[in-house]
Every structure is written in C-alpha cells, then in structure tokens.
C-alpha cells in the first residue's frame, strides 16, 4: 500500500518536474527565437549616456574617419557619452554646414568637426558656440571661429616628413623628376597648401646640385560629384606629361590615382605616396607602386577630440591645440595592414 | 459499505485530472508563448506606423502654418494649434535619452528638431501677427529648413526601422513556424508521457482484476486453496479481494465441518450400536447368578468334597465369562465352553440328569460371534424344553462348517413351542423371562445377532408340536 502511494507520489512529482522542464525548454527556445529576431537585445542592453556628441566628417576620408570614430566612441563611452557619426556623403545634397545645422537643432552636447573649409562652415561653428555647443575641429583648423580646440597635424612637421622622404630618394646629381601634389583642401586656411609649401621648400633645398626637380600641386574639387576623378585622370592622359611621383592628401584620391595608373598602364612608371590606408593602398604598397603612405594616428585623433570636449564640459576650459603624430609607412613597415 | 477513499472511481478521476492538468498547463504555456509571439509580430511595424503619424502631423502643421502666413487664415491658425497640441503630446512620448542605439539617437534628434521647428513656427506666427514681415519670413525659412531636416531624418529612421523590422518580421515569421513544430513536438511528448502514465495506472487497476478472475476460475474448478495477495489498498478491488479470500476461507471451513460431521455421524452410529448391544447384554438376570451360587454353597455344605470345588470352579468360570464377555464378542470355542460350564452347573443342580450332546466341527471354533449367544439357546432348551422330563430329554448342540457360513443348531426333544410363541420370538416380540434363567431371552439373542452381523446372519426356530422338541438354527458368516 505504502509502495503504491509512493509510486503515485513519484508520478505526480515527476509530472510536475516534467511540465516545468518542458516549459523551461520551451521558454528557452522562445527566447532564442526572440533573440534571433532582435527583439530582446535592444531592450536588455539599453545604456543611457549623459552626453550626446556628434562627429561630422567628410566621406572622402571614410576609412580613416571610421577608425577615428571607433576610438572616439570608446573614449566617449568611458566618459559616459555617446558619439553619433554624421558622415557627409558625396552623393548627398547635405553640406557640412547642413550637418552642423542638424546637430545644433538636435541640441547635441558637443560637435567634433572635420573642418573642410566649406563656405559657411565658420558661421555654423560660431552658431553652435552661441547655442552653447562646443566644437572641436579635426585635421584642419579654424582658429578664427568659436571652436574650442583643434586636433590635427602640424603642417610644418608634415612638410618636413615629405621633404625628408624625397631627400632620401634623390641622391643622384643628374636627376630630373616631376612631383605632383593632389590638394583636396579648399579651405582658406589652406592646411594642405601649407604642407605642400613646406614640403616643396624642404625638397628643393635638399636636391643635389645638377638635379632638376619639378614640384607642383593640382587642386582636386572634393565637394563636387565625380569631378575629382576627372581632374585626377586628366593628369595621366599623356604619358610624356606624367609626373614621376604623385602625393595624395586623402584616401579617396589615392584610390582614384591608383585606378587611373592601372587604366593607363602607368603602374611602375609613376610612384604614388598614399594617404592613410585602404584595400587598394595596401595592395599598392605590396607591389611597391605605392611607395609609401601617410599614417595619421587614429588613436590620438579620436582620444584628443573627446578629451577636449570632456575637459570643456567638466572644467570649462581645455587645450586649444592637439598635435597628432604622423609618418610615412613603406613596404615591410608595421601598421599598414588594414584591420 | 461504500468507501470513497482510494476507490477505482477516485483513481480514474485522478488519472483523468492528471492528464487534463498536464495538457492544460502545457497548452497554457505554449498558447501564452505563441500569443506573445503573435503580438510581437503585430507590433513589429508599430514604430513605422508611429513615425508615419508623426510625419502626417508635421505635414499638417506645416500646411496650416503656411496657410496662415499666406492668407492670415484663422481657421488654419486654430487647426495649427490643435495639431501642435497633439504633436507636443506625441513628442513627449518620444525617446529623449542618449542610448547606444542609432534609431534611438535619430528619434531623439527628430524630437529636438521638431521642438525647434515648432518654436520657429511660433516665432513666425508671432512676427506675422506683429506685422514684422522680415522676421516672419526669416523664421519661416528657418522653420522650413528644420522641417526639411526632420523629414530627412524621419525618412532615414523609417528606412532603418523598416529594415530592422522587416528582418524582425521575417525572423518572427520563421520563428512562428519553428514554434508550431515545437508545439506539436511538445504536445506529442506530453501525449506519449500521458499515455505511459495512463497505461501504468490503468494496469494497476486491471492487473488485480485479471489475477482475481484467474483465481476465481480455479476455485470454480474445485481448488479451494486459492488466496489472492494484492496490494490494492481499500478500493473496490481490495474489497472484492478481501471478500474472495473470505469466501474461499468459508468454503474451506464449511467443507471441513461437513467432513467432520460425517465422521461424527459414523462414530455415533457405531456408538449407538454398541450401546444397544451393551443394553441388551445388561438384560441378563442377576438372580441366576445368585441362585447358582446358592446351589454351590449348598453342595459344599452337604458334601464338602472335591466336586464342590469343581463346581465352584466351573461356576466361577461361568461367572467370569459372564462378566467379562458382556462388553465384547467371543470365539465359538469360548461360547461352547460356556455352554459346557452351564450344563455342568445344571447337572449339579439337577443331579446329573441332563443329557447334552455336542456335534461340533472343530475347524470353525476360532470364528467370532457375539458373546452369550449359545448359552441362552441351550438354557432355553433346558428351561422350556426338557426341564419337566429330564430323564428322557436331551439337548443337542451342533456346529457345522458350511464353507460360506457356519451352521449352528440347538435342539431338544422337549415339549416344543407353539406357533404363537415362535412367531413372537422371530418377530422380536418381548418374551417374559423366568427368574430362574440367566435372563437373556431369545429375542435378545436374535437382536444381538442382527446388530453384530447385520443382514448376513439368519436364524430359524423349528418346532413340531407339543412333545416333539424345538430346534433353533443359526446361520452366521465367518468372522475372524
């Protein structure tokens, strides 16, 4: 009798455990389904940040800025802030000023702006400052605006880097080389122009006696759709006028140049100095058609920009000028391969 | 008598309830999950719907703003304020937090830009009312610029959400398919488990019944040594099992009692026979003993010799036999000796005048007959046959071996008996006894023979008529 009662009891307990277990498995399957559908993650992992910063950059530097954005986001998250990336598309009607406007109207807590020298951008920086939104300029400075800080390269030292590089190449007395700098910078402050000037002066001063070196610059219209490519390609149409060396100041220009050389069968005849890195640049470095590429420190760029905003937000003052290190990287050097 | 605890009804109810509860809860859980998933499916595009409604409100607000600024239409202004109120309520519900989610950030931007748009629109209306033409134009243009940004961001957000929601919708749709299979699978598992449990439980109920029916069949065939050992508790099966075991016990007991009763009846019958035998034997008249003894004493007094001692000796033998053999049977030899003793005593009594002839087959002397059979017959011949004429009378005892039976004849040549007396004796009618006899009448002899041998013994009395003597013939079976 007791045995029978205990059997029934076992059966009931087993039934309950069985049902619970089954429900558990079912719930687990269900949660898995919801997770797959993306209906759980958002709700569970919502983090509220104190500050909302915006990083406004030009799309022609996309790879570089994406890397900077990654570092900046991490730095911002450490300071309980979120950075929204607003990248100007080449095919979009929005100008950098529009992106500034949107950020101002969205009442963000800070703007990190790649200063392109676009007309009206200075006014927008001032408007933001007036609205109490601090603006940090990147890569190019706008010292006459209400920006709180500038994070970028030093034109003089970068010019020095280029002149040092070419001095290393031009060792023969009878050299006759043609160097062209593609300048995408339309900014009145002419940051790239300054770099060009510094490099030109440096190279010419170090050319051995008897050498004939021609150094020129070509302005590439960065804010007009497809025109950059046309301007660049026109430089390689006639092989007798082709430069021996081409220096690029952004990744997109480097890619266009490389493709043009490939199309005109000039790879090997024209040496390219690239800007930052892309799949094309990495390939070019490997086959030595891109003899070197300029690497700007994305880490410092991102961190300094956030640091400037955070310092300004907490202390009310900050460094007005951050210089980021840069160097020309050749085949065999570390740090060229894209992650 | 009905017990409810642990009854089959209760067990069956338990099984049913168990299954129902199991399936019910599983269904509830599954239904809940499926329902939840369906609701999720329904709500997938709700964010897009919300966004479209916002867009419509914005458009309406812009349209009424434009109308008012253009024609100073107060209906438009009223409508403008009404929409603005609704829009503000909607904006209040919108996300304003800075999260790591791009859609949330876009929503926050739209919210803030819309507030800015409303402010600029309000400024524009105020300027219009204040007749500040340049201001309302500037504000309107700025508002329209913001309006453009908002529309652009709404479109972006809509697209983003649509992409995400479409992916979610597809995932949920396929999830519903998986869930459907899972539901069928789970139900199948539950059904299998339920069937197993039901079979187990039903077997608990049916197995004892099967055993019980097999045992009942055996009992029906006459094997009463059947006991059913079932642990079925106090349910109906337990009761039936108990009753079955009780019934088998009762049957066994009854059979035993019947057997015992039969044995007892047999013993009783025997006892009765014996008692009746003893009763008949006890009818021997004790006066004879005393008279004989008196005769012995007289003889001793008169002659005081050896004969007296022999007489007393024979007397003693007779007396001893009489006492000893009243309770049991004897051999024919013993009976013959008793007759001898009796004749001797009577010869002493009657001065040796009795002529007693014996014709006996020695071979049958070892067979047994009831005691005190021959002596009463001889005594009867003496007393009623020749007593009155001892000088010419004689008594003859004849015992013959007739192979299948023993033939005994006691005859005399005395006065014989009349037909009436003969009939009386043979019909077991009571006959008056003389005080001078041993007390055992003919009827007694025949009765005892009947008791002892049953129907196997026969007897007859032959008597001619007055003066022709009497012969009593016994035919008895050989009994060792």
PDB file of N, CA, C and O in Angstrom, chain A residues 268-306:
ATOM      1  N   UNK A 268      54.189  51.498 -61.950  1.00  0.00           N
ATOM      2  CA  UNK A 268      55.643  51.276 -62.015  1.00  0.00           C
ATOM      3  C   UNK A 268      56.365  52.499 -62.536  1.00  0.00           C
ATOM      4  O   UNK A 268      57.451  52.816 -62.051  1.00  0.00           O
ATOM      5  N   UNK A 269      55.728  53.201 -63.495  1.00  0.00           N
ATOM      6  CA  UNK A 269      56.345  54.439 -64.017  1.00  0.00           C
ATOM      7  C   UNK A 269      56.082  55.603 -63.065  1.00  0.00           C
ATOM      8  O   UNK A 269      56.934  56.464 -62.862  1.00  0.00           O
ATOM      9  N   UNK A 270      54.853  55.612 -62.546  1.00  0.00           N
ATOM     10  CA  UNK A 270      54.502  56.700 -61.608  1.00  0.00           C
ATOM     11  C   UNK A 270      54.441  56.124 -60.203  1.00  0.00           C
ATOM     12  O   UNK A 270      53.766  55.123 -59.961  1.00  0.00           O
ATOM     13  N   UNK A 271      55.201  56.761 -59.308  1.00  0.00           N
ATOM     14  CA  UNK A 271      55.203  56.296 -57.914  1.00  0.00           C
ATOM     15  C   UNK A 271      54.209  57.140 -57.121  1.00  0.00           C
ATOM     16  O   UNK A 271      54.137  58.348 -57.299  1.00  0.00           O
ATOM     17  N   UNK A 272      53.501  56.465 -56.264  1.00  0.00           N
ATOM     18  CA  UNK A 272      52.435  57.138 -55.500  1.00  0.00           C
ATOM     19  C   UNK A 272      52.800  57.199 -54.015  1.00  0.00           C
ATOM     20  O   UNK A 272      53.289  56.221 -53.447  1.00  0.00           O
ATOM     21  N   UNK A 273      52.564  58.343 -53.428  1.00  0.00           N
ATOM     22  CA  UNK A 273      52.612  58.451 -51.965  1.00  0.00           C
ATOM     23  C   UNK A 273      51.158  58.561 -51.487  1.00  0.00           C
ATOM     24  O   UNK A 273      50.495  59.563 -51.765  1.00  0.00           O
ATOM     25  N   UNK A 274      50.691  57.544 -50.835  1.00  0.00           N
ATOM     26  CA  UNK A 274      49.272  57.483 -50.451  1.00  0.00           C
ATOM     27  C   UNK A 274      48.957  58.204 -49.158  1.00  0.00           C
ATOM     28  O   UNK A 274      49.833  58.753 -48.489  1.00  0.00           O
ATOM     29  N   UNK A 275      47.659  58.166 -48.877  1.00  0.00           N
ATOM     30  CA  UNK A 275      47.203  58.805 -47.645  1.00  0.00           C
ATOM     31  C   UNK A 275      46.375  57.781 -46.868  1.00  0.00           C
ATOM     32  O   UNK A 275      45.357  57.277 -47.355  1.00  0.00           O
ATOM     33  N   UNK A 276      46.840  57.529 -45.704  1.00  0.00           N
ATOM     34  CA  UNK A 276      46.215  56.526 -44.840  1.00  0.00           C
ATOM     35  C   UNK A 276      46.137  55.183 -45.561  1.00  0.00           C
ATOM     36  O   UNK A 276      47.069  54.823 -46.302  1.00  0.00           O
ATOM     37  N   UNK A 277      45.040  54.441 -45.341  1.00  0.00           N
ATOM     38  CA  UNK A 277      45.051  53.070 -45.873  1.00  0.00           C
ATOM     39  C   UNK A 277      43.676  52.644 -46.406  1.00  0.00           C
ATOM     40  O   UNK A 277      42.647  53.120 -45.946  1.00  0.00           O
ATOM     41  N   UNK A 278      43.731  51.808 -47.415  1.00  0.00           N
ATOM     42  CA  UNK A 278      42.514  51.178 -47.963  1.00  0.00           C
ATOM     43  C   UNK A 278      42.984  49.878 -48.619  1.00  0.00           C
ATOM     44  O   UNK A 278      44.179  49.619 -48.678  1.00  0.00           O
ATOM     45  N   UNK A 279      42.045  49.105 -49.112  1.00  0.00           N
ATOM     46  CA  UNK A 279      42.430  47.842 -49.764  1.00  0.00           C
ATOM     47  C   UNK A 279      43.388  48.104 -50.921  1.00  0.00           C
ATOM     48  O   UNK A 279      44.391  47.410 -51.100  1.00  0.00           O
ATOM     49  N   UNK A 280      43.047  49.150 -51.713  1.00  0.00           N
ATOM     50  CA  UNK A 280      43.880  49.493 -52.874  1.00  0.00           C
ATOM     51  C   UNK A 280      45.272  49.909 -52.430  1.00  0.00           C
ATOM     52  O   UNK A 280      46.275  49.511 -53.028  1.00  0.00           O
ATOM     53  N   UNK A 281      45.308  50.728 -51.380  1.00  0.00           N
ATOM     54  CA  UNK A 281      46.612  51.235 -50.910  1.00  0.00           C
ATOM     55  C   UNK A 281      47.471  50.080 -50.385  1.00  0.00           C
ATOM     56  O   UNK A 281      48.662  49.996 -50.679  1.00  0.00           O
ATOM     57  N   UNK A 282      46.830  49.199 -49.647  1.00  0.00           N
ATOM     58  CA  UNK A 282      47.582  48.050 -49.110  1.00  0.00           C
ATOM     59  C   UNK A 282      48.151  47.228 -50.264  1.00  0.00           C
ATOM     60  O   UNK A 282      49.315  46.811 -50.225  1.00  0.00           O
ATOM     61  N   UNK A 283      47.320  47.020 -51.293  1.00  0.00           N
ATOM     62  CA  UNK A 283      47.777  46.247 -52.462  1.00  0.00           C
ATOM     63  C   UNK A 283      48.939  46.979 -53.160  1.00  0.00           C
ATOM     64  O   UNK A 283      49.939  46.370 -53.541  1.00  0.00           O
ATOM     65  N   UNK A 284      48.764  48.306 -53.277  1.00  0.00           N
ATOM     66  CA  UNK A 284      49.802  49.135 -53.908  1.00  0.00           C
ATOM     67  C   UNK A 284      51.112  49.091 -53.150  1.00  0.00           C
ATOM     68  O   UNK A 284      52.200  49.029 -53.748  1.00  0.00           O
ATOM     69  N   UNK A 285      51.028  49.102 -51.860  1.00  0.00           N
ATOM     70  CA  UNK A 285      52.239  49.019 -51.030  1.00  0.00           C
ATOM     71  C   UNK A 285      52.924  47.673 -51.264  1.00  0.00           C
ATOM     72  O   UNK A 285      54.150  47.592 -51.381  1.00  0.00           O
ATOM     73  N   UNK A 286      52.096  46.625 -51.352  1.00  0.00           N
ATOM     74  CA  UNK A 286      52.628  45.273 -51.528  1.00  0.00           C
ATOM     75  C   UNK A 286      53.402  45.154 -52.840  1.00  0.00           C
ATOM     76  O   UNK A 286      54.487  44.584 -52.892  1.00  0.00           O
ATOM     77  N   UNK A 287      52.807  45.716 -53.956  1.00  0.00           N
ATOM     78  CA  UNK A 287      53.517  45.611 -55.249  1.00  0.00           C
ATOM     79  C   UNK A 287      54.409  46.826 -55.523  1.00  0.00           C
ATOM     80  O   UNK A 287      54.910  47.017 -56.637  1.00  0.00           O
ATOM     81  N   UNK A 288      54.570  47.660 -54.495  1.00  0.00           N
ATOM     82  CA  UNK A 288      55.514  48.799 -54.496  1.00  0.00           C
ATOM     83  C   UNK A 288      55.185  49.871 -55.525  1.00  0.00           C
ATOM     84  O   UNK A 288      56.035  50.674 -55.899  1.00  0.00           O
ATOM     85  N   UNK A 289      53.944  49.882 -56.029  1.00  0.00           N
ATOM     86  CA  UNK A 289      53.503  51.008 -56.850  1.00  0.00           C
ATOM     87  C   UNK A 289      53.141  52.184 -55.962  1.00  0.00           C
ATOM     88  O   UNK A 289      53.253  53.342 -56.358  1.00  0.00           O
ATOM     89  N   UNK A 290      52.667  51.863 -54.772  1.00  0.00           N
ATOM     90  CA  UNK A 290      52.538  52.915 -53.749  1.00  0.00           C
ATOM     91  C   UNK A 290      53.785  52.786 -52.897  1.00  0.00           C
ATOM     92  O   UNK A 290      53.935  51.806 -52.149  1.00  0.00           O
ATOM     93  N   UNK A 291      54.688  53.725 -53.039  1.00  0.00           N
ATOM     94  CA  UNK A 291      55.988  53.542 -52.359  1.00  0.00           C
ATOM     95  C   UNK A 291      55.889  53.811 -50.860  1.00  0.00           C
ATOM     96  O   UNK A 291      56.677  53.300 -50.080  1.00  0.00           O
ATOM     97  N   UNK A 292      54.921  54.649 -50.486  1.00  0.00           N
ATOM     98  CA  UNK A 292      54.721  54.899 -49.051  1.00  0.00           C
ATOM     99  C   UNK A 292      53.344  55.523 -48.864  1.00  0.00           C
ATOM    100  O   UNK A 292      52.739  56.028 -49.811  1.00  0.00           O
ATOM    101  N   UNK A 293      52.816  55.384 -47.639  1.00  0.00           N
ATOM    102  CA  UNK A 293      51.518  56.036 -47.361  1.00  0.00           C
ATOM    103  C   UNK A 293      51.593  56.741 -46.018  1.00  0.00           C
ATOM    104  O   UNK A 293      52.287  56.279 -45.093  1.00  0.00           O
ATOM    105  N   UNK A 294      50.897  57.860 -45.930  1.00  0.00           N
ATOM    106  CA  UNK A 294      50.967  58.662 -44.702  1.00  0.00           C
ATOM    107  C   UNK A 294      49.995  58.091 -43.676  1.00  0.00           C
ATOM    108  O   UNK A 294      48.801  57.945 -43.943  1.00  0.00           O
ATOM    109  N   UNK A 295      50.520  57.748 -42.547  1.00  0.00           N
ATOM    110  CA  UNK A 295      49.679  57.208 -41.486  1.00  0.00           C
ATOM    111  C   UNK A 295      49.509  58.245 -40.396  1.00  0.00           C
ATOM    112  O   UNK A 295      50.469  58.679 -39.773  1.00  0.00           O
ATOM    113  N   UNK A 296      48.287  58.647 -40.216  1.00  0.00           N
ATOM    114  CA  UNK A 296      47.965  59.564 -39.118  1.00  0.00           C
ATOM    115  C   UNK A 296      47.499  58.714 -37.954  1.00  0.00           C
ATOM    116  O   UNK A 296      46.800  57.709 -38.146  1.00  0.00           O
ATOM    117  N   UNK A 297      47.810  59.096 -36.781  1.00  0.00           N
ATOM    118  CA  UNK A 297      47.455  58.289 -35.620  1.00  0.00           C
ATOM    119  C   UNK A 297      45.964  58.447 -35.296  1.00  0.00           C
ATOM    120  O   UNK A 297      45.537  59.472 -34.773  1.00  0.00           O
ATOM    121  N   UNK A 298      45.190  57.424 -35.668  1.00  0.00           N
ATOM    122  CA  UNK A 298      43.730  57.491 -35.438  1.00  0.00           C
ATOM    123  C   UNK A 298      43.421  57.498 -33.950  1.00  0.00           C
ATOM    124  O   UNK A 298      42.474  58.120 -33.493  1.00  0.00           O
ATOM    125  N   UNK A 299      44.238  56.777 -33.231  1.00  0.00           N
ATOM    126  CA  UNK A 299      44.019  56.656 -31.799  1.00  0.00           C
ATOM    127  C   UNK A 299      44.076  58.013 -31.111  1.00  0.00           C
ATOM    128  O   UNK A 299      43.169  58.409 -30.384  1.00  0.00           O
ATOM    129  N   UNK A 300      45.155  58.720 -31.378  1.00  0.00           N
ATOM    130  CA  UNK A 300      45.319  60.039 -30.755  1.00  0.00           C
ATOM    131  C   UNK A 300      44.256  61.014 -31.238  1.00  0.00           C
ATOM    132  O   UNK A 300      43.737  61.817 -30.465  1.00  0.00           O
ATOM    133  N   UNK A 301      43.942  60.898 -32.535  1.00  0.00           N
ATOM    134  CA  UNK A 301      42.936  61.799 -33.112  1.00  0.00           C
ATOM    135  C   UNK A 301      41.594  61.645 -32.370  1.00  0.00           C
ATOM    136  O   UNK A 301      40.987  62.622 -31.931  1.00  0.00           O
ATOM    137  N   UNK A 302      41.151  60.416 -32.231  1.00  0.00           N
ATOM    138  CA  UNK A 302      39.872  60.159 -31.568  1.00  0.00           C
ATOM    139  C   UNK A 302      39.894  60.537 -30.107  1.00  0.00           C
ATOM    140  O   UNK A 302      38.977  61.188 -29.599  1.00  0.00           O
ATOM    141  N   UNK A 303      40.951  60.146 -29.442  1.00  0.00           N
ATOM    142  CA  UNK A 303      41.031  60.390 -27.994  1.00  0.00           C
ATOM    143  C   UNK A 303      41.115  61.885 -27.664  1.00  0.00           C
ATOM    144  O   UNK A 303      40.428  62.360 -26.768  1.00  0.00           O
ATOM    145  N   UNK A 304      41.962  62.584 -28.402  1.00  0.00           N
ATOM    146  CA  UNK A 304      42.150  64.006 -28.116  1.00  0.00           C
ATOM    147  C   UNK A 304      40.851  64.771 -28.328  1.00  0.00           C
ATOM    148  O   UNK A 304      40.518  65.686 -27.583  1.00  0.00           O
ATOM    149  N   UNK A 305      40.134  64.412 -29.404  1.00  0.00           N
ATOM    150  CA  UNK A 305      38.886  65.121 -29.719  1.00  0.00           C
ATOM    151  C   UNK A 305      37.892  64.980 -28.565  1.00  0.00           C
ATOM    152  O   UNK A 305      37.293  65.969 -28.113  1.00  0.00           O
ATOM    153  N   UNK A 306      37.743  63.746 -28.060  1.00  0.00           N
ATOM    154  CA  UNK A 306      36.817  63.507 -26.948  1.00  0.00           C
ATOM    155  C   UNK A 306      37.329  64.190 -25.687  1.00  0.00           C
ATOM    156  O   UNK A 306      36.566  64.827 -24.942  1.00  0.00           O
TER     157      UNK A 306
END
